[in-house]
PDB file of C-alpha atoms in Angstrom:
ATOM      1  CA  MET A   1     176.093  26.637 149.468  1.00 43.00           C
ATOM      2  CA  ARG A   2     180.141  27.330 150.110  1.00 42.00           C
ATOM      3  CA  THR A   3     180.430  29.190 147.882  1.00 42.00           C
ATOM      4  CA  ARG A   4     177.598  32.113 148.829  1.00 42.00           C
ATOM      5  CA  ARG A   5     179.512  31.351 152.105  1.00 43.00           C
ATOM      6  CA  ARG A   6     182.437  32.662 151.006  1.00 44.00           C
ATOM      7  CA  ALA A   7     181.621  35.277 148.997  1.00 44.00           C
ATOM      8  CA  ALA A   8     180.397  36.492 152.437  1.00 42.00           C
ATOM      9  CA  THR A   9     183.203  35.729 154.604  1.00 41.00           C
ATOM     10  CA  HIS A  10     184.818  37.600 151.759  1.00 44.00           C
ATOM     11  CA  ALA A  11     182.228  40.744 151.900  1.00 44.00           C
ATOM     12  CA  ALA A  12     182.112  40.771 156.006  1.00 42.00           C
ATOM     13  CA  LEU A  13     186.448  40.438 155.995  1.00 39.00           C
ATOM     14  CA  GLY A  14     186.716  43.091 153.403  1.00 47.00           C
ATOM     15  CA  LEU A  15     184.414  45.536 155.773  1.00 48.00           C
ATOM     16  CA  ALA A  16     185.904  45.185 158.790  1.00 45.00           C
ATOM     17  CA  ALA A  17     189.372  46.022 156.990  1.00 45.00           C
ATOM     18  CA  LEU A  18     188.002  49.110 156.143  1.00 55.00           C
ATOM     19  CA  PHE A  19     186.879  49.821 159.670  1.00 48.00           C
ATOM     20  CA  ALA A  20     189.125  48.448 161.104  1.00 43.00           C
ATOM     21  CA  CYS A  21     190.340  52.146 163.445  1.00 40.00           C
ATOM     22  CA  ALA A  22     188.701  54.427 164.115  1.00 39.00           C
ATOM     23  CA  ALA A  23     189.389  58.322 163.729  1.00 39.00           C
ATOM     24  CA  PRO A  24     190.312  59.158 167.396  1.00 36.00           C
ATOM     25  CA  ALA A  25     189.160  62.798 166.941  1.00 42.00           C
ATOM     26  CA  VAL A  26     185.570  61.061 166.738  1.00 43.00           C
ATOM     27  CA  ARG A  27     185.262  58.448 168.935  1.00 39.00           C
ATOM     28  CA  ALA A  28     186.298  60.567 171.732  1.00 41.00           C
ATOM     29  CA  GLN A  29     182.468  61.178 171.744  1.00 42.00           C
ATOM     30  CA  THR A  30     180.940  58.031 170.091  1.00 44.00           C
ATOM     31  CA  ALA A  31     177.680  56.812 171.568  1.00 54.00           C
ATOM     32  CA  PRO A  32     176.115  54.111 169.749  1.00 55.00           C
ATOM     33  CA  ASP A  33     174.272  55.983 166.849  1.00 91.00           C
ATOM     34  CA  LEU A  34     177.098  58.022 166.200  1.00 94.00           C
ATOM     35  CA  ALA A  35     179.750  54.738 165.133  1.00 93.00           C
ATOM     36  CA  VAL A  36     177.049  53.449 162.836  1.00 94.00           C
ATOM     37  CA  LEU A  37     176.776  57.146 161.363  1.00 97.00           C
ATOM     38  CA  ILE A  38     180.647  57.316 160.873  1.00 97.00           C
ATOM     39  CA  ASP A  39     180.322  54.201 159.149  1.00 97.00           C
ATOM     40  CA  ASP A  40     177.439  54.642 157.363  1.00 97.00           C
ATOM     41  CA  LEU A  41     179.562  58.274 156.406  1.00 98.00           C
ATOM     42  CA  VAL A  42     182.716  56.160 155.114  1.00 98.00           C
ATOM     43  CA  VAL A  43     180.720  53.729 153.172  1.00 98.00           C
ATOM     44  CA  ALA A  44     178.884  56.650 151.931  1.00 98.00           C
ATOM     45  CA  ASN A  45     182.077  58.027 149.721  1.00 98.00           C
ATOM     46  CA  ARG A  46     183.040  54.346 148.807  1.00 97.00           C
ATOM     47  CA  ILE A  47     179.872  54.290 147.406  1.00 98.00           C
ATOM     48  CA  LEU A  48     179.313  57.658 145.703  1.00 98.00           C
ATOM     49  CA  TYR A  49     183.152  56.433 143.490  1.00 98.00           C
ATOM     50  CA  HIS A  50     182.547  52.882 143.082  1.00 97.00           C
ATOM     51  CA  GLN A  51     178.887  54.217 140.652  1.00 97.00           C
ATOM     52  CA  GLY A  52     181.224  57.253 139.095  1.00 97.00           C
ATOM     53  CA  VAL A  53     178.741  59.782 140.910  1.00 98.00           C
ATOM     54  CA  LEU A  54     182.621  60.766 142.689  1.00 98.00           C
ATOM     55  CA  ASP A  55     185.488  60.727 141.089  1.00 95.00           C
ATOM     56  CA  GLY A  56     189.513  62.395 143.123  1.00 95.00           C
ATOM     57  CA  PHE A  57     186.979  65.139 143.851  1.00 97.00           C
ATOM     58  CA  GLY A  58     184.397  65.968 145.587  1.00 98.00           C
ATOM     59  CA  HIS A  59     183.101  65.595 149.938  1.00 98.00           C
ATOM     60  CA  VAL A  60     179.913  63.877 151.370  1.00 98.00           C
ATOM     61  CA  SER A  61     179.004  64.734 155.689  1.00 98.00           C
ATOM     62  CA  VAL A  62     176.970  63.829 157.257  1.00 98.00           C
ATOM     63  CA  ARG A  63     174.763  66.213 160.976  1.00 98.00           C
ATOM     64  CA  HIS A  64     176.965  64.991 164.138  1.00 97.00           C
ATOM     65  CA  PRO A  65     173.602  63.380 165.423  1.00 95.00           C
ATOM     66  CA  THR A  66     174.406  64.944 169.443  1.00 94.00           C
ATOM     67  CA  VAL A  67     176.162  68.159 169.754  1.00 95.00           C
ATOM     68  CA  PRO A  68     174.107  71.350 167.639  1.00 92.00           C
ATOM     69  CA  GLY A  69     175.637  73.005 164.445  1.00 95.00           C
ATOM     70  CA  HIS A  70     178.242  70.597 164.091  1.00 98.00           C
ATOM     71  CA  PHE A  71     179.033  67.794 161.433  1.00 98.00           C
ATOM     72  CA  LEU A  72     181.574  65.379 160.278  1.00 98.00           C
ATOM     73  CA  MET A  73     182.790  64.864 157.099  1.00 98.00           C
ATOM     74  CA  ALA A  74     186.435  63.688 156.093  1.00 98.00           C
ATOM     75  CA  ARG A  75     189.962  65.283 156.012  1.00 98.00           C
ATOM     76  CA  ALA A  76     191.137  66.149 151.773  1.00 98.00           C
ATOM     77  CA  LEU A  77     190.685  63.516 150.565  1.00 97.00           C
ATOM     78  CA  ALA A  78     190.342  61.101 147.367  1.00 98.00           C
ATOM     79  CA  PRO A  79     186.573  59.823 148.119  1.00 97.00           C
ATOM     80  CA  GLY A  80     187.130  56.262 147.482  1.00 96.00           C
ATOM     81  CA  ARG A  81     190.209  56.245 149.734  1.00 96.00           C
ATOM     82  CA  VAL A  82     188.237  57.207 152.652  1.00 97.00           C
ATOM     83  CA  THR A  83     188.211  55.285 155.517  1.00 97.00           C
ATOM     84  CA  ARG A  84     187.405  56.086 159.822  1.00 97.00           C
ATOM     85  CA  ASP A  85     190.975  57.564 160.535  1.00 97.00           C
ATOM     86  CA  ASP A  86     190.278  60.114 158.105  1.00 98.00           C
ATOM     87  CA  ILE A  87     187.001  61.320 159.566  1.00 98.00           C
ATOM     88  CA  LEU A  88     187.406  65.106 161.198  1.00 98.00           C
ATOM     89  CA  GLU A  89     184.377  66.404 163.611  1.00 98.00           C
ATOM     90  CA  PHE A  90     183.495  70.027 161.520  1.00 98.00           C
ATOM     91  CA  ASP A  91     182.022  72.968 163.405  1.00 98.00           C
ATOM     92  CA  ALA A  92     179.034  75.319 162.561  1.00 98.00           C
ATOM     93  CA  ASP A  93     181.284  77.993 161.125  1.00 98.00           C
ATOM     94  CA  ALA A  94     183.099  74.985 158.885  1.00 98.00           C
ATOM     95  CA  ASN A  95     186.581  75.267 161.460  1.00 98.00           C
ATOM     96  CA  PRO A  96     188.033  71.144 163.033  1.00 98.00           C
ATOM     97  CA  VAL A  97     187.490  70.580 165.800  1.00 98.00           C
ATOM     98  CA  LYS A  98     190.669  69.321 166.373  1.00 95.00           C
ATOM     99  CA  ALA A  99     193.185  71.742 165.511  1.00 90.00           C
ATOM    100  CA  GLY A 100     196.079  71.341 163.588  1.00 94.00           C
ATOM    101  CA  GLY A 101     195.283  68.017 161.924  1.00 95.00           C
ATOM    102  CA  PRO A 102     194.871  67.098 158.074  1.00 97.00           C
ATOM    103  CA  PRO A 103     194.647  69.776 155.537  1.00 98.00           C
ATOM    104  CA  VAL A 104     190.179  69.724 154.793  1.00 98.00           C
ATOM    105  CA  TYR A 105     188.642  70.714 152.158  1.00 98.00           C
ATOM    106  CA  SER A 106     188.312  73.665 151.051  1.00 98.00           C
ATOM    107  CA  GLU A 107     184.551  73.502 149.897  1.00 98.00           C
ATOM    108  CA  ARG A 108     183.300  72.326 153.448  1.00 98.00           C
ATOM    109  CA  PHE A 109     180.810  75.979 153.092  1.00 98.00           C
ATOM    110  CA  ILE A 110     178.903  73.918 151.059  1.00 98.00           C
ATOM    111  CA  HIS A 111     177.913  71.694 154.155  1.00 98.00           C
ATOM    112  CA  SER A 112     178.161  74.533 157.333  1.00 98.00           C
ATOM    113  CA  GLU A 113     175.350  76.955 155.418  1.00 98.00           C
ATOM    114  CA  ILE A 114     173.761  74.320 154.205  1.00 98.00           C
ATOM    115  CA  TYR A 115     173.071  72.642 158.060  1.00 98.00           C
ATOM    116  CA  ARG A 116     172.511  76.033 158.340  1.00 98.00           C
ATOM    117  CA  ALA A 117     169.745  76.369 155.958  1.00 98.00           C
ATOM    118  CA  ARG A 118     168.093  73.866 156.575  1.00 98.00           C
ATOM    119  CA  PRO A 119     167.463  71.636 160.101  1.00 97.00           C
ATOM    120  CA  ASP A 120     165.970  69.275 157.956  1.00 97.00           C
ATOM    121  CA  VAL A 121     168.938  68.096 156.518  1.00 98.00           C
ATOM    122  CA  MET A 122     171.063  65.612 157.766  1.00 97.00           C
ATOM    123  CA  ALA A 123     173.396  64.075 154.678  1.00 98.00           C
ATOM    124  CA  VAL A 124     175.139  67.210 152.196  1.00 98.00           C
ATOM    125  CA  ILE A 125     177.044  65.138 149.853  1.00 99.00           C
ATOM    126  CA  HIS A 126     178.875  67.113 146.429  1.00 98.00           C
ATOM    127  CA  SER A 127     179.781  66.472 143.397  1.00 98.00           C
ATOM    128  CA  HIS A 128     181.644  66.576 140.383  1.00 98.00           C
ATOM    129  CA  SER A 129     178.423  63.985 139.105  1.00 97.00           C
ATOM    130  CA  PRO A 130     179.430  64.432 135.232  1.00 97.00           C
ATOM    131  CA  THR A 131     175.750  64.340 132.379  1.00 98.00           C
ATOM    132  CA  VAL A 132     174.488  66.836 135.581  1.00 98.00           C
ATOM    133  CA  ILE A 133     177.119  69.986 134.546  1.00 98.00           C
ATOM    134  CA  PRO A 134     175.414  70.449 130.962  1.00 98.00           C
ATOM    135  CA  PHE A 135     172.928  71.156 132.036  1.00 98.00           C
ATOM    136  CA  SER A 136     173.756  73.221 133.973  1.00 98.00           C
ATOM    137  CA  VAL A 137     175.067  75.858 131.441  1.00 98.00           C
ATOM    138  CA  THR A 138     172.519  75.583 129.027  1.00 97.00           C
ATOM    139  CA  GLN A 139     168.909  76.967 129.496  1.00 96.00           C
ATOM    140  CA  MET A 140     167.126  73.093 129.487  1.00 97.00           C
ATOM    141  CA  ALA A 141     166.354  72.677 133.262  1.00 98.00           C
ATOM    142  CA  LEU A 142     167.285  68.693 134.861  1.00 98.00           C
ATOM    143  CA  ARG A 143     163.799  67.137 134.686  1.00 98.00           C
ATOM    144  CA  PRO A 144     162.903  63.989 136.458  1.00 98.00           C
ATOM    145  CA  VAL A 145     161.899  61.652 133.756  1.00 98.00           C
ATOM    146  CA  ALA A 146     162.107  58.122 135.769  1.00 97.00           C
ATOM    147  CA  THR A 147     160.166  57.412 138.964  1.00 96.00           C
ATOM    148  CA  THR A 148     163.912  56.331 140.833  1.00 96.00           C
ATOM    149  CA  ALA A 149     164.307  61.141 140.124  1.00 97.00           C
ATOM    150  CA  SER A 150     160.806  62.228 141.431  1.00 97.00           C
ATOM    151  CA  PHE A 151     161.866  64.492 143.509  1.00 97.00           C
ATOM    152  CA  LEU A 152     164.317  66.089 141.084  1.00 98.00           C
ATOM    153  CA  SER A 153     160.170  68.050 140.556  1.00 97.00           C
ATOM    154  CA  PRO A 154     159.962  69.770 138.793  1.00 97.00           C
ATOM    155  CA  ALA A 155     162.492  71.064 138.068  1.00 97.00           C
ATOM    156  CA  VAL A 156     166.092  71.574 139.406  1.00 98.00           C
ATOM    157  CA  PRO A 157     167.646  75.444 140.345  1.00 98.00           C
ATOM    158  CA  VAL A 158     171.347  76.098 138.767  1.00 98.00           C
ATOM    159  CA  PHE A 159     173.797  78.179 141.404  1.00 98.00           C
ATOM    160  CA  GLU A 160     174.949  80.902 138.755  1.00 98.00           C
ATOM    161  CA  MET A 161     178.211  82.137 141.849  1.00 97.00           C
ATOM    162  CA  ARG A 162     178.664  85.347 139.319  1.00 97.00           C
ATOM    163  CA  GLN A 163     175.607  86.095 140.950  1.00 97.00           C
ATOM    164  CA  SER A 164     176.948  87.089 144.459  1.00 95.00           C
ATOM    165  CA  ALA A 165     180.457  87.083 144.394  1.00 96.00           C
ATOM    166  CA  GLY A 166     181.331  88.387 140.233  1.00 96.00           C
ATOM    167  CA  MET A 167     183.810  86.194 139.180  1.00 97.00           C
ATOM    168  CA  THR A 168     185.281  84.277 140.768  1.00 97.00           C
ATOM    169  CA  ASN A 169     187.332  79.994 140.730  1.00 97.00           C
ATOM    170  CA  LEU A 170     183.357  78.573 140.986  1.00 97.00           C
ATOM    171  CA  LEU A 171     184.524  76.974 144.542  1.00 97.00           C
ATOM    172  CA  VAL A 172     182.243  77.285 147.480  1.00 98.00           C
ATOM    173  CA  GLU A 173     185.654  79.481 149.499  1.00 98.00           C
ATOM    174  CA  ASP A 174     183.474  81.401 152.205  1.00 98.00           C
ATOM    175  CA  THR A 175     181.082  81.318 154.225  1.00 98.00           C
ATOM    176  CA  ALA A 176     179.215  84.454 151.678  1.00 98.00           C
ATOM    177  CA  ARG A 177     179.202  81.854 148.302  1.00 98.00           C
ATOM    178  CA  GLY A 178     178.316  79.208 150.910  1.00 98.00           C
ATOM    179  CA  ARG A 179     174.941  80.852 152.207  1.00 98.00           C
ATOM    180  CA  ALA A 180     174.115  82.160 148.503  1.00 98.00           C
ATOM    181  CA  LEU A 181     174.823  78.357 147.384  1.00 98.00           C
ATOM    182  CA  ALA A 182     171.801  77.204 150.401  1.00 98.00           C
ATOM    183  CA  GLN A 183     169.705  80.088 148.706  1.00 98.00           C
ATOM    184  CA  VAL A 184     170.076  79.231 145.705  1.00 98.00           C
ATOM    185  CA  LEU A 185     169.031  74.947 146.542  1.00 98.00           C
ATOM    186  CA  GLY A 186     166.155  77.183 149.463  1.00 98.00           C
ATOM    187  CA  ALA A 187     163.397  73.547 149.629  1.00 98.00           C
ATOM    188  CA  HIS A 188     165.101  71.737 146.706  1.00 98.00           C
ATOM    189  CA  PRO A 189     167.370  68.120 147.216  1.00 98.00           C
ATOM    190  CA  VAL A 190     169.078  68.984 144.894  1.00 98.00           C
ATOM    191  CA  ALA A 191     171.211  72.388 142.714  1.00 98.00           C
ATOM    192  CA  LEU A 192     173.214  72.862 139.963  1.00 98.00           C
ATOM    193  CA  MET A 193     176.242  74.481 140.287  1.00 98.00           C
ATOM    194  CA  ARG A 194     176.801  76.302 136.517  1.00 98.00           C
ATOM    195  CA  GLY A 195     179.655  73.904 135.488  1.00 98.00           C
ATOM    196  CA  HIS A 196     180.705  72.957 138.262  1.00 98.00           C
ATOM    197  CA  GLY A 197     178.385  69.976 139.040  1.00 97.00           C
ATOM    198  CA  ASP A 198     175.963  69.637 141.955  1.00 98.00           C
ATOM    199  CA  VAL A 199     175.053  69.901 145.577  1.00 98.00           C
ATOM    200  CA  VAL A 200     171.686  67.015 146.869  1.00 98.00           C
ATOM    201  CA  VAL A 201     171.176  66.655 150.392  1.00 98.00           C
ATOM    202  CA  GLY A 202     169.033  64.304 152.704  1.00 97.00           C
ATOM    203  CA  PRO A 203     167.301  63.780 155.706  1.00 96.00           C
ATOM    204  CA  GLY A 204     170.071  60.576 156.155  1.00 95.00           C
ATOM    205  CA  VAL A 205     173.539  59.741 154.183  1.00 97.00           C
ATOM    206  CA  ARG A 206     171.752  57.192 152.971  1.00 95.00           C
ATOM    207  CA  ARG A 207     169.049  58.986 151.009  1.00 95.00           C
ATOM    208  CA  ALA A 208     171.021  61.390 150.078  1.00 97.00           C
ATOM    209  CA  VAL A 209     173.552  58.594 148.786  1.00 97.00           C
ATOM    210  CA  SER A 210     170.184  57.805 146.762  1.00 96.00           C
ATOM    211  CA  ARG A 211     169.240  60.949 145.225  1.00 98.00           C
ATOM    212  CA  ALA A 212     173.353  61.445 143.641  1.00 98.00           C
ATOM    213  CA  ILE A 213     173.110  58.976 141.969  1.00 98.00           C
ATOM    214  CA  TYR A 214     169.975  59.180 140.409  1.00 98.00           C
ATOM    215  CA  THR A 215     170.374  62.095 139.811  1.00 98.00           C
ATOM    216  CA  GLU A 216     173.459  61.564 137.980  1.00 98.00           C
ATOM    217  CA  ILE A 217     171.442  58.189 136.545  1.00 98.00           C
ATOM    218  CA  ASN A 218     168.455  60.629 135.535  1.00 98.00           C
ATOM    219  CA  ALA A 219     170.132  63.091 134.091  1.00 98.00           C
ATOM    220  CA  ARG A 220     171.574  61.242 131.392  1.00 98.00           C
ATOM    221  CA  LEU A 221     167.905  59.441 130.626  1.00 98.00           C
ATOM    222  CA  GLN A 222     166.650  62.989 129.994  1.00 98.00           C
ATOM    223  CA  LEU A 223     169.676  63.025 127.457  1.00 97.00           C
ATOM    224  CA  GLN A 224     168.876  60.059 125.946  1.00 97.00           C
ATOM    225  CA  ALA A 225     165.318  61.335 125.396  1.00 97.00           C
ATOM    226  CA  VAL A 226     166.511  64.829 124.000  1.00 96.00           C
ATOM    227  CA  THR A 227     168.328  62.695 121.535  1.00 96.00           C
ATOM    228  CA  ILE A 228     165.893  61.193 119.937  1.00 96.00           C
ATOM    229  CA  GLY A 229     163.566  64.506 119.676  1.00 93.00           C
ATOM    230  CA  GLY A 230     160.541  65.323 119.721  1.00 86.00           C
ATOM    231  CA  PRO A 231     158.500  67.168 123.473  1.00 95.00           C
ATOM    232  CA  ILE A 232     159.323  64.871 126.364  1.00 96.00           C
ATOM    233  CA  THR A 233     157.055  63.768 128.713  1.00 97.00           C
ATOM    234  CA  PHE A 234     158.178  64.554 132.423  1.00 98.00           C
ATOM    235  CA  ILE A 235     156.963  62.823 135.581  1.00 97.00           C
ATOM    236  CA  ALA A 236     153.918  65.518 137.011  1.00 97.00           C
ATOM    237  CA  PRO A 237     154.782  67.703 140.181  1.00 96.00           C
ATOM    238  CA  GLU A 238     151.327  65.751 141.085  1.00 96.00           C
ATOM    239  CA  GLU A 239     153.068  62.195 140.262  1.00 96.00           C
ATOM    240  CA  ALA A 240     156.029  62.786 142.151  1.00 97.00           C
ATOM    241  CA  ALA A 241     154.294  63.669 144.672  1.00 95.00           C
ATOM    242  CA  LEU A 242     152.762  60.668 145.238  1.00 95.00           C
ATOM    243  CA  MET A 243     156.082  58.803 144.330  1.00 93.00           C
ATOM    244  CA  GLU A 244     157.651  60.423 146.876  1.00 90.00           C
ATOM    245  CA  LYS A 245     155.222  59.784 149.575  1.00 88.00           C
ATOM    246  CA  GLY A 246     155.342  56.026 148.904  1.00 81.00           C
ATOM    247  CA  ARG A 247     159.292  55.995 148.942  1.00 78.00           C
ATOM    248  CA  ASP A 248     158.558  57.529 152.436  1.00 72.00           C
ATOM    249  CA  ALA A 249     156.853  54.889 153.614  1.00 66.00           C
ATOM    250  CA  ALA A 250     158.296  52.441 152.268  1.00 59.00           C
ATOM    251  CA  GLN A 251     161.828  52.708 152.749  1.00 55.00           C
ATOM    252  CA  ALA A 252     163.130  49.638 154.667  1.00 47.00           C
ATOM    253  CA  GLY A 253     161.299  46.808 151.526  1.00 50.00           C
ATOM    254  CA  HIS A 254     162.052  49.785 148.818  1.00 54.00           C
ATOM    255  CA  GLY A 255     163.323  52.379 150.148  1.00 60.00           C
ATOM    256  CA  ALA A 256     167.910  53.747 149.483  1.00 63.00           C
ATOM    257  CA  ASN A 257     167.922  50.750 152.556  1.00 83.00           C
ATOM    258  CA  ARG A 258     167.229  48.259 149.351  1.00 86.00           C
ATOM    259  CA  THR A 259     169.921  49.669 146.589  1.00 93.00           C
ATOM    260  CA  TRP A 260     172.453  51.246 149.959  1.00 95.00           C
ATOM    261  CA  ASP A 261     172.631  47.291 150.624  1.00 95.00           C
ATOM    262  CA  MET A 262     173.824  46.445 147.251  1.00 96.00           C
ATOM    263  CA  TRP A 263     175.679  49.192 146.389  1.00 97.00           C
ATOM    264  CA  LYS A 264     177.449  48.518 149.033  1.00 96.00           C
ATOM    265  CA  ASP A 265     178.734  45.114 148.497  1.00 96.00           C
ATOM    266  CA  GLU A 266     179.218  46.574 145.035  1.00 96.00           C
ATOM    267  CA  ALA A 267     181.642  48.636 146.002  1.00 95.00           C
ATOM    268  CA  LEU A 268     183.480  47.006 149.293  1.00 90.00           C
ATOM    269  CA  ARG A 269     183.890  43.872 146.777  1.00 92.00           C
ATOM    270  CA  ALA A 270     185.519  46.831 144.371  1.00 88.00           C
ATOM    271  CA  ALA A 271     187.533  48.087 146.851  1.00 83.00           C
ATOM    272  CA  LYS A 272     189.199  44.297 147.809  1.00 82.00           C
ATOM    273  CA  ASP A 273     190.034  43.140 143.975  1.00 81.00           C
ATOM    274  CA  ARG A 274     192.216  46.421 143.209  1.00 72.00           C
TER     275      ARG A 274
END
């Protein structure tokens, strides 16, 4: 019992240290829901780094809860190091609201253009999730083989930048490229980016984090199934629809919150031990 209490105390102290300082540019507008959203955004970066979806690159954003068109994202920083002090507010054109601040991610246009195109999206993740990349450069589509990745049904579209921008460095560094990516994403929750990684969206940051992690896991499982050989029995669209409906109806007990709490504890313990 004492061990459990000590573990809980350590986790609480780790969380307090992680969120000790607030970013002045954002806190000036803080409402209770915004403060919670910023906390979740910081944790999302830590979780995705700990789970191996993000490495030293990639980024996570959330739609601003009270300023239409705006979103929140860290300054240009490795995701595993993001704290509250690093969170900035961006306008609808991906410009930092506070001019003259720290360097920002060059691919922030991924986020601005998806928010512009998808009013239902409240969080966006861009990662170099390693196992999805082979599916972006081959003829095999990434499709759901695991129940936890039913949202991938029927298959994940691939953004081929050469079709809209010709030969480039494959980075989404302007509005036009961001718009082209958002068009390929369409109504899907995930789109692959050829030779680059993926973009994952969700109705909230917790759901988006869950999708990003299970997209990587599904890619591993599908790759394993390919090595076994023979026809692969994918999850049918009808099955996927029922799974997603059930997941929406049971968020508190069996949805993103359940896994979020586990991943959050693991990420905070790992950060404390480093």
